[in-house]
Coordinates of C-alpha atoms in Angstrom, one line a residue:
Chain F
M1 CA 0.0 0.0 0.0
V2 CA 2.8 2.4 -0.9
D3 CA 1.8 5.4 -3.0
E4 CA 4.7 5.5 -5.4
N5 CA 3.8 9.0 -6.7
R6 CA 3.8 10.5 -3.2
R7 CA 7.0 8.8 -2.4
N8 CA 8.7 10.2 -5.5
T9 CA 7.3 13.7 -4.7
I10 CA 8.8 13.5 -1.2
K11 CA 12.1 12.3 -2.7
I12 CA 12.2 15.3 -5.0
L13 CA 11.4 17.7 -2.2
I14 CA 14.0 16.3 0.1
G15 CA 16.6 16.2 -2.7
T16 CA 15.9 19.9 -3.6
T17 CA 16.1 21.0 0.0
A18 CA 19.4 19.1 0.5
A19 CA 20.9 20.6 -2.7
V20 CA 19.9 24.2 -1.8
G21 CA 21.1 23.7 1.8
A22 CA 24.5 22.3 0.6
G23 CA 24.8 25.2 -1.8
M24 CA 24.1 27.7 0.9
L25 CA 26.7 26.2 3.1
A26 CA 29.3 25.8 0.4
T27 CA 28.9 29.3 -1.1
P28 CA 30.8 31.2 1.6
L29 CA 33.5 28.5 1.7
L30 CA 34.0 28.6 -2.0
A31 CA 33.8 32.4 -1.9
S32 CA 36.7 32.4 0.6
I33 CA 38.7 30.2 -1.8
I34 CA 37.9 32.3 -4.9
D35 CA 39.1 35.6 -3.5
G36 CA 36.0 36.3 -1.3
R37 CA 33.6 37.8 -3.8
A38 CA 30.3 37.0 -2.1
G39 CA 29.8 40.4 -0.5
Y40 CA 32.0 39.6 2.5
V41 CA 34.0 42.0 4.4
K42 CA 37.3 40.9 3.0
P43 CA 40.2 40.7 5.4
E44 CA 43.7 41.9 4.6
T45 CA 46.4 39.2 4.2
T46 CA 47.1 39.9 7.8
G47 CA 43.7 38.6 8.9
A48 CA 42.8 42.1 10.0
V49 CA 39.7 43.8 8.6
K50 CA 40.2 47.4 7.3
V51 CA 37.6 49.9 8.6
E52 CA 37.6 53.4 7.3
I53 CA 36.7 55.8 10.1
C54 CA 37.2 59.1 8.4
K55 CA 38.0 59.9 4.7
D56 CA 40.6 62.5 5.7
V57 CA 41.5 64.8 8.6
N58 CA 39.4 67.7 7.5
S59 CA 36.1 65.8 7.3
C60 CA 36.6 63.9 10.6
P61 CA 34.1 64.8 13.2
K62 CA 35.4 66.6 16.3
E63 CA 34.2 64.0 18.8
L64 CA 36.3 61.3 17.3
G65 CA 39.6 63.1 17.9
V66 CA 41.7 63.3 21.0
P67 CA 43.4 66.6 21.8
L68 CA 47.2 66.4 22.1
D69 CA 47.1 68.2 25.4
E70 CA 45.1 65.3 26.8
L71 CA 47.5 62.8 25.4
R72 CA 50.5 64.6 27.0
S73 CA 49.3 63.5 30.4
G74 CA 49.0 59.9 29.4
P75 CA 47.3 57.4 27.0
V76 CA 43.6 57.8 26.4
F77 CA 41.0 55.1 25.8
K78 CA 38.2 55.9 23.3
L79 CA 35.4 53.7 22.1
I80 CA 35.1 54.6 18.4
R81 CA 31.7 53.9 16.8
V82 CA 31.6 53.3 13.1
N83 CA 28.3 52.0 11.6
S84 CA 27.5 48.9 13.7
M85 CA 31.0 48.6 14.9
A86 CA 32.6 49.5 18.2
I87 CA 36.4 49.8 18.1
P88 CA 38.2 50.0 21.4
A89 CA 41.1 52.4 20.6
V90 CA 44.0 53.5 22.8
F91 CA 45.6 56.8 21.8
G92 CA 49.0 57.7 23.1
L93 CA 52.3 59.5 22.5
V94 CA 55.3 57.4 21.8
R95 CA 58.7 58.9 22.7
A96 CA 61.1 57.7 20.1
T97 CA 64.9 57.3 20.6
D98 CA 65.4 60.4 18.5
G99 CA 63.8 62.4 21.2
K100 CA 60.6 63.3 19.3
E101 CA 57.0 62.4 20.3
Y102 CA 54.9 60.5 17.8
P103 CA 51.1 60.1 18.2
A104 CA 49.9 56.6 17.6
A105 CA 46.7 54.6 18.2
Y106 CA 46.1 50.8 18.6
V107 CA 43.1 48.5 18.8
A108 CA 43.1 47.3 22.4
I109 CA 42.1 43.7 21.6
C110 CA 44.7 41.0 22.2
T111 CA 45.8 39.3 19.0
H112 CA 46.1 36.1 20.9
F113 CA 42.5 35.4 22.0
G114 CA 40.8 38.7 22.0
C115 CA 40.8 39.9 25.6
P116 CA 40.7 43.6 26.4
L117 CA 44.2 44.9 27.0
N118 CA 45.7 47.0 29.8
V119 CA 47.9 50.0 28.9
M120 CA 51.4 50.1 30.1
G121 CA 53.5 53.3 30.6
G122 CA 52.8 56.5 32.4
K123 CA 53.1 59.7 30.5
Y124 CA 54.1 58.0 27.3
L125 CA 52.6 54.9 25.7
T126 CA 55.1 52.1 26.0
G127 CA 53.1 48.9 25.5
F128 CA 50.1 46.8 26.5
N129 CA 49.7 43.7 28.6
C130 CA 47.0 41.1 28.4
P131 CA 45.3 40.0 31.7
C132 CA 44.1 36.7 30.3
H133 CA 47.1 34.8 29.2
G134 CA 49.9 37.2 29.9
S135 CA 50.9 38.4 26.5
V136 CA 53.0 41.6 26.5
F137 CA 53.2 44.0 23.6
T138 CA 55.9 46.6 23.4
V139 CA 56.1 49.5 21.0
C140 CA 59.2 49.7 18.8
N141 CA 60.4 53.3 19.5
D142 CA 63.5 53.3 17.2
P143 CA 62.9 55.1 13.9
E144 CA 65.3 52.8 12.2
G145 CA 63.3 49.8 13.3
C146 CA 64.0 47.3 16.1
Y147 CA 66.6 44.6 15.6
E148 CA 67.6 41.6 17.6
E149 CA 70.8 39.6 17.4
E150 CA 70.7 36.2 15.8
K151 CA 70.9 33.3 18.2
A152 CA 74.4 31.9 18.7
E153 CA 73.4 28.4 17.6
E154 CA 72.0 29.7 14.3
T155 CA 75.1 31.7 13.4
K156 CA 77.2 30.0 10.7
P157 CA 80.9 29.5 11.8
N158 CA 83.4 32.3 10.9
Q159 CA 80.6 34.8 10.4
E160 CA 79.4 37.7 12.4
R161 CA 76.0 37.5 14.1
R162 CA 73.4 39.0 11.8
K163 CA 70.8 41.3 13.0
I164 CA 67.2 40.4 12.4
L165 CA 64.4 42.9 12.0
K166 CA 62.1 42.3 14.9
A167 CA 59.6 45.2 14.3
R168 CA 59.3 48.3 12.3
F169 CA 59.0 51.8 13.9
L170 CA 55.8 52.2 16.0
E171 CA 54.9 48.5 15.6
M172 CA 53.4 47.1 18.8
Y173 CA 55.3 43.8 18.7
V174 CA 54.9 40.8 20.9
S175 CA 57.7 40.8 23.6
G176 CA 56.3 38.1 25.7
G177 CA 53.5 35.6 26.2
P178 CA 51.6 33.4 23.8
A179 CA 50.4 35.9 21.3
V180 CA 51.8 35.5 17.8
R181 CA 50.8 38.7 16.0
S182 CA 51.6 42.3 16.6
L183 CA 48.8 44.5 17.8
R184 CA 46.5 45.9 15.1
S185 CA 47.1 49.6 14.6
I186 CA 45.0 52.6 13.7
V187 CA 46.2 55.2 11.2
V188 CA 46.2 58.6 12.8
A189 CA 46.6 62.2 11.5
V190 CA 47.1 65.4 13.4
K191 CA 45.2 68.7 12.7
D192 CA 45.0 71.8 14.9
G193 CA 46.5 69.9 17.9
V194 CA 43.9 67.1 17.7
V195 CA 44.7 63.5 16.8
Y196 CA 42.1 61.9 14.5
P197 CA 41.8 58.2 13.7
L198 CA 41.5 57.6 9.9
V199 CA 41.7 53.9 9.2
A200 CA 41.5 51.1 11.7
Y201 CA 42.6 47.5 11.2
I202 CA 40.5 45.4 13.5
Chain A
M1 CA -12.8 16.2 43.7
R2 CA -14.8 13.7 41.7
A3 CA -15.2 16.4 39.0
L4 CA -11.4 16.7 38.9
V5 CA -10.9 13.0 38.5
K6 CA -13.5 13.0 35.7
L7 CA -11.7 15.8 34.0
W8 CA -8.3 14.0 34.3
E9 CA -9.8 10.9 32.9
L10 CA -11.4 12.9 30.0
I11 CA -8.1 14.5 29.2
L12 CA -6.4 11.0 29.2
E13 CA -9.0 9.6 26.9
R14 CA -9.4 12.5 24.5
F15 CA -5.7 13.1 23.9
H16 CA -4.8 9.4 23.9
L17 CA -2.5 9.9 26.8
K18 CA -3.1 6.4 28.2
E19 CA -1.0 4.8 25.5
F20 CA 1.8 7.3 26.3
L21 CA 1.5 6.9 30.1
E22 CA 1.1 3.2 30.2
H23 CA 3.7 2.1 27.7
P24 CA 5.9 -0.6 29.2
V25 CA 9.4 0.3 30.4
P26 CA 12.1 -2.2 31.4
R27 CA 12.7 -2.7 35.0
Y28 CA 16.5 -3.1 34.9
S29 CA 17.2 0.6 34.2
N30 CA 15.7 1.5 37.6
I31 CA 18.6 0.0 39.6
N32 CA 21.6 0.7 37.4
P33 CA 23.0 4.3 38.0
L34 CA 24.4 4.3 34.4
Y35 CA 20.7 4.9 33.3
W36 CA 19.9 7.8 35.7
F37 CA 21.7 10.8 34.4
G38 CA 19.8 11.4 31.1
D39 CA 16.8 12.1 33.3
V40 CA 18.7 14.4 35.5
A41 CA 19.9 16.5 32.6
A42 CA 16.4 16.6 31.0
V43 CA 14.7 17.6 34.3
S44 CA 17.5 20.3 34.8
F45 CA 16.6 21.6 31.3
F46 CA 12.9 22.1 32.3
L47 CA 13.9 23.7 35.7
L48 CA 16.2 26.0 33.7
A49 CA 13.4 26.9 31.4
L50 CA 11.1 27.7 34.4
T51 CA 13.6 30.0 36.2
G52 CA 14.7 31.4 32.8
F53 CA 11.2 32.7 32.0
F54 CA 11.3 35.0 35.1
L55 CA 15.0 36.0 34.5
A56 CA 14.2 36.9 30.9
L57 CA 11.4 39.2 32.0
L58 CA 13.7 41.0 34.5
Y59 CA 16.9 41.2 32.4
T60 CA 17.7 44.1 30.0
P61 CA 20.5 43.6 27.4
S62 CA 22.6 46.7 27.1
V63 CA 26.3 47.7 27.1
N64 CA 25.5 51.4 27.8
V65 CA 27.6 52.4 30.8
Q66 CA 25.4 53.4 33.8
Q67 CA 26.1 54.2 37.4
I68 CA 25.0 52.1 40.3
P69 CA 24.1 54.8 42.8
A70 CA 25.8 54.6 46.2
S71 CA 22.4 54.2 47.9
A72 CA 21.7 51.0 46.0
I73 CA 25.0 49.3 46.9
M74 CA 24.4 46.7 49.5
K75 CA 26.1 47.3 52.8
W76 CA 27.2 43.7 53.2
D77 CA 28.5 43.7 49.6
Q78 CA 31.5 45.9 49.7
L79 CA 31.5 45.6 45.9
Y80 CA 35.2 45.0 45.3
G81 CA 36.7 47.6 47.4
V82 CA 34.7 50.6 46.1
E83 CA 33.6 52.6 49.1
G84 CA 30.9 55.2 49.2
G85 CA 31.1 56.3 45.5
E86 CA 29.2 55.2 42.5
V87 CA 30.1 52.1 40.5
S88 CA 30.0 52.3 36.7
A89 CA 28.8 49.2 35.0
T90 CA 27.0 48.2 31.8
G91 CA 23.2 48.2 31.6
S92 CA 23.1 44.4 31.6
Y93 CA 25.1 44.2 34.8
L94 CA 22.9 46.8 36.4
S95 CA 19.8 44.8 35.6
V96 CA 21.3 41.6 36.9
Y97 CA 22.4 43.5 40.0
K98 CA 18.8 44.6 40.5
I99 CA 17.6 41.0 40.0
V100 CA 20.1 39.7 42.6
Y101 CA 19.9 42.3 45.3
L102 CA 16.8 44.4 44.8
T103 CA 14.1 41.9 43.7
P104 CA 12.3 39.6 46.2
F105 CA 13.6 36.1 45.7
G106 CA 15.8 37.3 42.8
F107 CA 18.9 36.0 44.5
I108 CA 17.5 32.5 44.8
L109 CA 16.1 32.7 41.3
R110 CA 19.5 33.5 39.7
Q111 CA 21.4 31.1 41.9
F112 CA 19.0 28.3 41.1
H113 CA 19.3 29.0 37.4
L114 CA 23.1 28.9 37.7
W115 CA 23.3 25.8 39.7
A116 CA 20.7 24.0 37.5
A117 CA 22.9 24.9 34.5
Y118 CA 26.0 23.4 36.2
L119 CA 24.0 20.3 37.2
M120 CA 22.8 19.9 33.6
I121 CA 26.3 20.1 32.2
M122 CA 27.6 17.7 34.8
A123 CA 24.7 15.3 34.3
A124 CA 25.1 15.5 30.5
L125 CA 28.8 14.6 30.8
V126 CA 28.1 11.7 33.1
H127 CA 25.3 10.6 30.8
F128 CA 27.6 10.7 27.8
F129 CA 30.2 8.7 29.6
A130 CA 27.6 6.1 30.8
K131 CA 26.3 5.6 27.3
F132 CA 29.8 5.3 26.0
V133 CA 30.5 2.6 28.5
L134 CA 27.2 0.8 27.8
G135 CA 27.8 1.0 24.0
A136 CA 24.3 2.4 23.7
Y137 CA 24.8 3.2 20.0
K138 CA 25.0 -0.5 19.1
R139 CA 21.3 -1.3 19.3
R140 CA 18.9 -0.6 16.5
G141 CA 18.2 3.1 16.5
G142 CA 20.9 3.8 19.1
G143 CA 23.2 5.4 16.6
A144 CA 20.7 8.2 15.8
L145 CA 20.1 8.8 19.5
W146 CA 23.8 9.0 20.1
L147 CA 24.1 11.6 17.3
L148 CA 21.3 13.6 18.8
G149 CA 22.9 13.3 22.2
V150 CA 26.3 14.6 21.0
L151 CA 24.5 17.6 19.3
L152 CA 22.6 18.2 22.5
G153 CA 25.7 18.2 24.5
F154 CA 27.4 20.7 22.2
L155 CA 24.3 22.9 22.4
T156 CA 24.3 22.6 26.2
I157 CA 27.9 23.9 26.5
N158 CA 27.1 26.7 24.0
Q159 CA 24.0 27.6 26.0
A160 CA 26.1 27.7 29.2
V161 CA 28.7 30.0 27.6
L162 CA 26.0 32.3 26.2
G163 CA 24.3 32.5 29.6
Y164 CA 27.5 33.2 31.3
I165 CA 28.1 36.2 29.0
L166 CA 24.7 37.8 29.6
P167 CA 25.3 39.6 33.0
L168 CA 28.3 41.3 31.3
H169 CA 30.4 41.0 34.5
L170 CA 34.1 41.1 33.9
D171 CA 34.3 37.3 33.2
G172 CA 31.4 37.5 30.9
I173 CA 32.9 40.3 28.9
L174 CA 36.1 38.4 28.6
A175 CA 34.2 35.3 27.5
L176 CA 32.4 37.4 24.9
M177 CA 35.5 39.1 23.6
I178 CA 37.4 35.8 23.4
G179 CA 34.4 34.2 21.6
L180 CA 34.3 37.0 19.1
N181 CA 38.0 36.9 18.3
L182 CA 39.2 33.4 19.1
F183 CA 38.3 31.7 15.9
R184 CA 40.1 34.3 13.8
Y185 CA 43.0 31.8 13.7
F186 CA 41.1 30.3 10.8
D187 CA 42.0 33.5 8.9
Y188 CA 45.4 32.0 8.4
L189 CA 43.8 29.1 6.4
G190 CA 42.1 31.6 4.2
I191 CA 38.7 31.2 5.8
P192 CA 37.6 34.8 6.6
V193 CA 36.2 34.2 10.1
G194 CA 37.0 37.7 11.2
G195 CA 35.2 39.3 8.3
T196 CA 32.3 36.9 8.6
I197 CA 31.8 37.7 12.3
I198 CA 31.7 41.4 11.5
A199 CA 29.3 40.8 8.6
L200 CA 27.0 38.7 10.8
L201 CA 27.2 40.5 14.1
G202 CA 28.3 43.9 13.0
S203 CA 31.2 44.1 15.4
N204 CA 33.9 42.1 17.1
Y205 CA 33.6 44.2 20.2
P206 CA 30.6 44.1 22.5
T207 CA 27.8 46.5 21.3
N208 CA 24.1 46.6 22.2
E209 CA 23.3 44.7 19.0
V210 CA 25.8 41.9 19.8
V211 CA 24.4 41.5 23.3
K212 CA 20.9 41.5 22.0
M213 CA 21.8 38.7 19.6
I214 CA 23.3 36.7 22.4
Y215 CA 20.3 37.2 24.5
V216 CA 17.9 36.0 21.7
L217 CA 20.2 33.0 21.1
H218 CA 20.2 32.1 24.8
I219 CA 16.5 32.5 25.5
L220 CA 14.9 31.6 22.2
I221 CA 16.9 30.0 19.4
V222 CA 19.2 27.5 21.2
P223 CA 16.6 26.4 23.7
A224 CA 14.1 25.8 20.8
V225 CA 16.6 23.6 19.0
I226 CA 17.4 21.8 22.2
L227 CA 13.6 21.3 22.8
I228 CA 13.1 19.8 19.4
L229 CA 16.1 17.5 19.6
L230 CA 15.1 16.5 23.1
G231 CA 11.6 15.7 21.9
L232 CA 13.0 13.5 19.1
K233 CA 15.2 11.8 21.6
I234 CA 12.5 11.0 24.1
Q235 CA 10.3 9.7 21.2
G236 CA 13.1 7.5 20.1
I237 CA 13.6 6.1 23.6
L238 CA 9.9 5.7 24.2
Y239 CA 9.5 3.4 21.2
G240 CA 13.0 2.0 20.8
G241 CA 13.7 1.3 24.4
V242 CA 16.8 2.1 26.4
S243 CA 20.2 0.5 25.8
P244 CA 20.3 -3.2 26.7
P245 CA 21.8 -4.2 30.1
P246 CA 25.6 -4.9 30.1
V247 CA 25.3 -8.6 30.6
R248 CA 27.2 -11.2 28.7
N249 CA 24.7 -14.1 29.1
E250 CA 22.4 -13.8 26.1
A251 CA 19.4 -15.6 27.8
L252 CA 19.7 -13.5 30.9
R253 CA 19.9 -10.3 28.9
Q254 CA 16.8 -11.2 26.9
K255 CA 15.0 -12.0 30.2
M256 CA 16.0 -8.6 31.7
V257 CA 14.9 -6.7 28.6
E258 CA 11.5 -8.5 28.6
D259 CA 10.9 -7.8 32.3
K260 CA 8.7 -4.7 32.0
E261 CA 6.4 -2.4 34.0
P262 CA 4.0 0.3 32.9
F263 CA 5.5 3.8 33.0
Y264 CA 2.5 5.1 34.9
P265 CA 2.3 4.8 37.9
H266 CA 5.5 2.8 38.6
R267 CA 8.2 4.9 36.9
F268 CA 6.2 8.0 37.1
A269 CA 6.3 7.9 40.9
L270 CA 10.1 7.5 40.7
M271 CA 10.3 10.5 38.4
V272 CA 8.3 12.7 40.7
G273 CA 10.6 11.7 43.5
Q274 CA 13.6 12.5 41.3
V275 CA 12.2 16.0 40.4
F276 CA 11.7 16.9 44.1
L277 CA 15.0 15.4 45.1
Q278 CA 16.7 17.5 42.4
I279 CA 14.9 20.7 43.4
S280 CA 15.9 20.2 47.0
F281 CA 19.5 19.3 46.1
L282 CA 19.7 22.5 44.0
L283 CA 18.2 24.6 46.8
L284 CA 20.8 23.1 49.2
L285 CA 23.6 24.1 46.7
V286 CA 22.1 27.6 46.5
A287 CA 21.9 27.9 50.3
F288 CA 25.4 26.6 51.0
F289 CA 27.4 27.5 48.0
P290 CA 26.0 30.8 46.6
Q291 CA 28.0 32.0 43.7
P292 CA 28.6 35.8 44.0
L293 CA 27.7 38.1 41.1
L294 CA 31.2 38.8 39.7
E295 CA 32.7 42.2 39.5
P296 CA 31.5 44.8 37.0
W297 CA 33.5 46.1 34.0
A298 CA 33.0 49.0 31.6
P299 CA 34.9 49.6 28.4
G300 CA 38.3 51.3 29.0
Q301 CA 38.6 50.1 32.6
G302 CA 41.7 48.1 33.6
V303 CA 41.3 44.3 33.8
P304 CA 42.9 42.4 36.7
T305 CA 45.0 39.4 36.0
G306 CA 44.1 35.9 37.1
V307 CA 40.5 35.8 35.8
R308 CA 39.6 32.2 35.2
P309 CA 36.7 30.7 33.2
P310 CA 34.0 28.7 35.0
W311 CA 34.6 24.9 35.2
P312 CA 32.6 23.8 32.2
V313 CA 35.2 25.4 29.9
M314 CA 38.2 25.3 32.2
W315 CA 39.8 22.4 30.3
Y316 CA 39.7 24.4 27.1
Y317 CA 41.3 27.3 28.8
T318 CA 44.1 25.1 30.1
Y319 CA 44.8 23.5 26.8
V320 CA 44.8 26.7 24.8
K321 CA 47.2 28.1 27.3
M322 CA 49.5 25.1 27.2
I323 CA 49.5 24.3 23.5
D324 CA 50.1 26.5 20.5
P325 CA 46.7 28.2 19.7
F326 CA 47.0 27.1 16.0
I327 CA 46.7 23.5 17.3
S328 CA 44.5 23.9 20.4
V329 CA 41.8 26.2 19.0
G330 CA 40.1 23.3 17.2
L331 CA 40.2 20.9 20.2
P332 CA 36.5 21.1 21.0
F333 CA 35.6 20.4 17.4
L334 CA 37.9 17.5 17.4
L335 CA 36.3 16.0 20.5
V336 CA 32.8 16.5 19.0
L337 CA 33.9 15.0 15.7
F338 CA 35.4 12.0 17.5
A339 CA 32.2 11.5 19.5
L340 CA 30.2 11.6 16.3
V341 CA 32.2 8.9 14.6
V342 CA 32.4 6.5 17.6
P343 CA 29.4 4.5 16.5
L344 CA 31.0 3.9 13.1
L345 CA 34.3 2.7 14.6
D346 CA 32.9 0.6 17.5
R347 CA 30.7 -1.9 15.7
R348 CA 31.8 -5.4 16.8
G349 CA 31.2 -7.4 19.9
G350 CA 28.6 -7.4 22.6
V351 CA 27.6 -4.8 25.2
S352 CA 29.1 -6.4 28.4
V353 CA 32.2 -4.9 30.1
S354 CA 34.3 -7.9 29.4
E355 CA 33.6 -7.8 25.7
R356 CA 34.2 -4.1 25.2
W357 CA 36.9 -3.1 27.7
V358 CA 39.0 -1.4 24.9
W359 CA 36.2 1.0 24.2
I360 CA 35.6 1.5 27.9
L361 CA 39.3 2.5 28.2
I362 CA 38.8 4.9 25.3
A363 CA 35.8 6.4 27.1
I364 CA 37.8 6.8 30.3
L365 CA 40.6 8.4 28.3
Y366 CA 38.2 10.8 26.6
M367 CA 36.8 11.9 29.9
A368 CA 40.3 12.1 31.3
V369 CA 41.3 14.6 28.7
I370 CA 38.5 16.9 29.8
G371 CA 39.0 16.1 33.5
Y372 CA 42.8 16.6 33.5
G373 CA 42.5 20.0 31.8
T374 CA 39.8 21.0 34.3
V375 CA 41.8 20.0 37.4
L376 CA 45.1 21.4 36.1
G377 CA 43.4 24.7 35.3
F378 CA 42.2 24.9 38.9
I379 CA 45.4 23.9 40.7
V380 CA 48.0 25.6 38.7
D381 CA 48.0 28.8 36.6
I382 CA 50.2 27.8 33.7
P383 CA 52.4 30.8 33.1
K384 CA 53.3 30.0 29.5
Q385 CA 53.5 27.2 27.0
I386 CA 55.0 24.1 28.7
T387 CA 54.4 21.5 26.1
P388 CA 57.0 20.5 23.5
F389 CA 54.8 21.7 20.7
T390 CA 56.8 24.4 18.9
R391 CA 55.2 27.6 18.1
I392 CA 54.3 28.0 14.5
V393 CA 56.1 30.9 12.9
V394 CA 53.7 33.6 11.5
P395 CA 53.9 33.7 7.7
P396 CA 55.7 37.0 6.7
D397 CA 52.7 38.4 4.9
S398 CA 50.6 37.8 8.0
A399 CA 52.7 39.9 10.3
V400 CA 51.0 43.2 11.1
P401 CA 53.1 46.2 10.3
Y402 CA 52.4 49.6 11.6
A403 CA 49.9 50.9 9.1
G404 CA 50.3 54.7 9.3
T405 CA 53.1 57.1 8.5
P406 CA 54.9 58.2 11.7
T407 CA 54.9 62.0 12.1
P408 CA 56.4 63.7 15.1
V409 CA 54.5 66.3 17.0
G410 CA 57.2 67.7 19.2

């Protein structure tokens, strides 16, 4: 007493559903392989997502900026809201080895597992530490870039120890703990004594 | 009284509940503790739903920073060293603070919900282990029930994490931020998880929208899925029976399976007893081990070190701290996948202990992986990676350079 017609209809319905479902699941995966063209927010090669906060300094709203005078007394935390996003930014002045002060801003999310970071340094921004798993980020304050000496066991015999580039200027590199990537930065520009965020990599 | 009895009989008759209530159940599952914990988990789920209804009414999802006025701060609750002044916290924290301290019975309500959740996870873990030991997936229909069980376990842990986030206390915020950023290690494999999270949730940092989404997931979507799967599972057990007793002697096993009693009133009485015992056990836990509402946190505030996750995810915390994150991030998925393929690997032999000791050892090992991580997480705080797994070097194009052009200001 099996109605073959009905059974076939059910088979077709289930088959169509399965095909559509599989397609829906596979599309984003395929899109990620074929250069992410399915309307995704495409990350940079670094895995960071580029977010434009202001087109340029002149059109940036006043409330997004942090006055330099405020920064001179220490790093400042600011929650930047762009569309649906909230970006936890820490603005600060970095004192470089050439004696000058450079304004910089970073996304205060640990690149290890995403915990909120604590700021280190008093008047000047020197680094961040992560309360969760103990990663420490330190700013490279040498305009020539920060180098470290090659390890003794890796040096070839009869050769001087080479210097390896550890971080470029103002890069917030990992100086301890389990994190593997440097902190994500925010491009800043200064106008009329106010530091504005332009582009964030989150 | 007679009218009530008449009404009850009418309901039984009109909705054909007699067939449901009087279906025969085997007697052997009453005495063996390996058969108890599925019930405990299911009853916990309904107790969670009951308390959850009231909590959902009283709770407000919001990350807007508000002040808890000094007059509202409990005298006995020194609130983490803040004396006299106001305490800034998120709107969610404030609403939970109101539930806990300013609502009649609110403290008991939240504590009961919390302890019922812990009990449900514990019972689900023991239930999983018991069915692993019994080889419950070997009988006809058992494989499908096993699959449902693994999915339900995964959803239960998810539900626990989502619920833990909702008060937006410091630990909840950390859990949320880790959850939003943890799986971005998949970006290295070319799978744009970071971009997908932002596309779906709108942010990788807590905002009102993100918290609202988590709220809806916790009170509506995940429980609905759990309820559907649980219904399917109960239906499967009702008509397929529970796993056969772990007895080697075929004749004896057959005899035990056929020794049945009607569900109502025999087993029903036991279940009523179980529900009351469970409620009183939970109330005892609430009375003697009340879990404090953890400290508040607002964006931009410093975070103290030494914050640990609650025990259901402690093992994960331990392993990701010990082992390179590129390897350890996928560990839960690996455990779930292994649990899913167990019925395909373990096919031969009977159901008694002597016939399937290898798989019982594997079951113990499986639980030991979780147990070892949990215990280790509580007794030592691992300072850094201590395992021989070497750290994977970041590919050069994945290193994050400083993006701007440095310009001095003075």
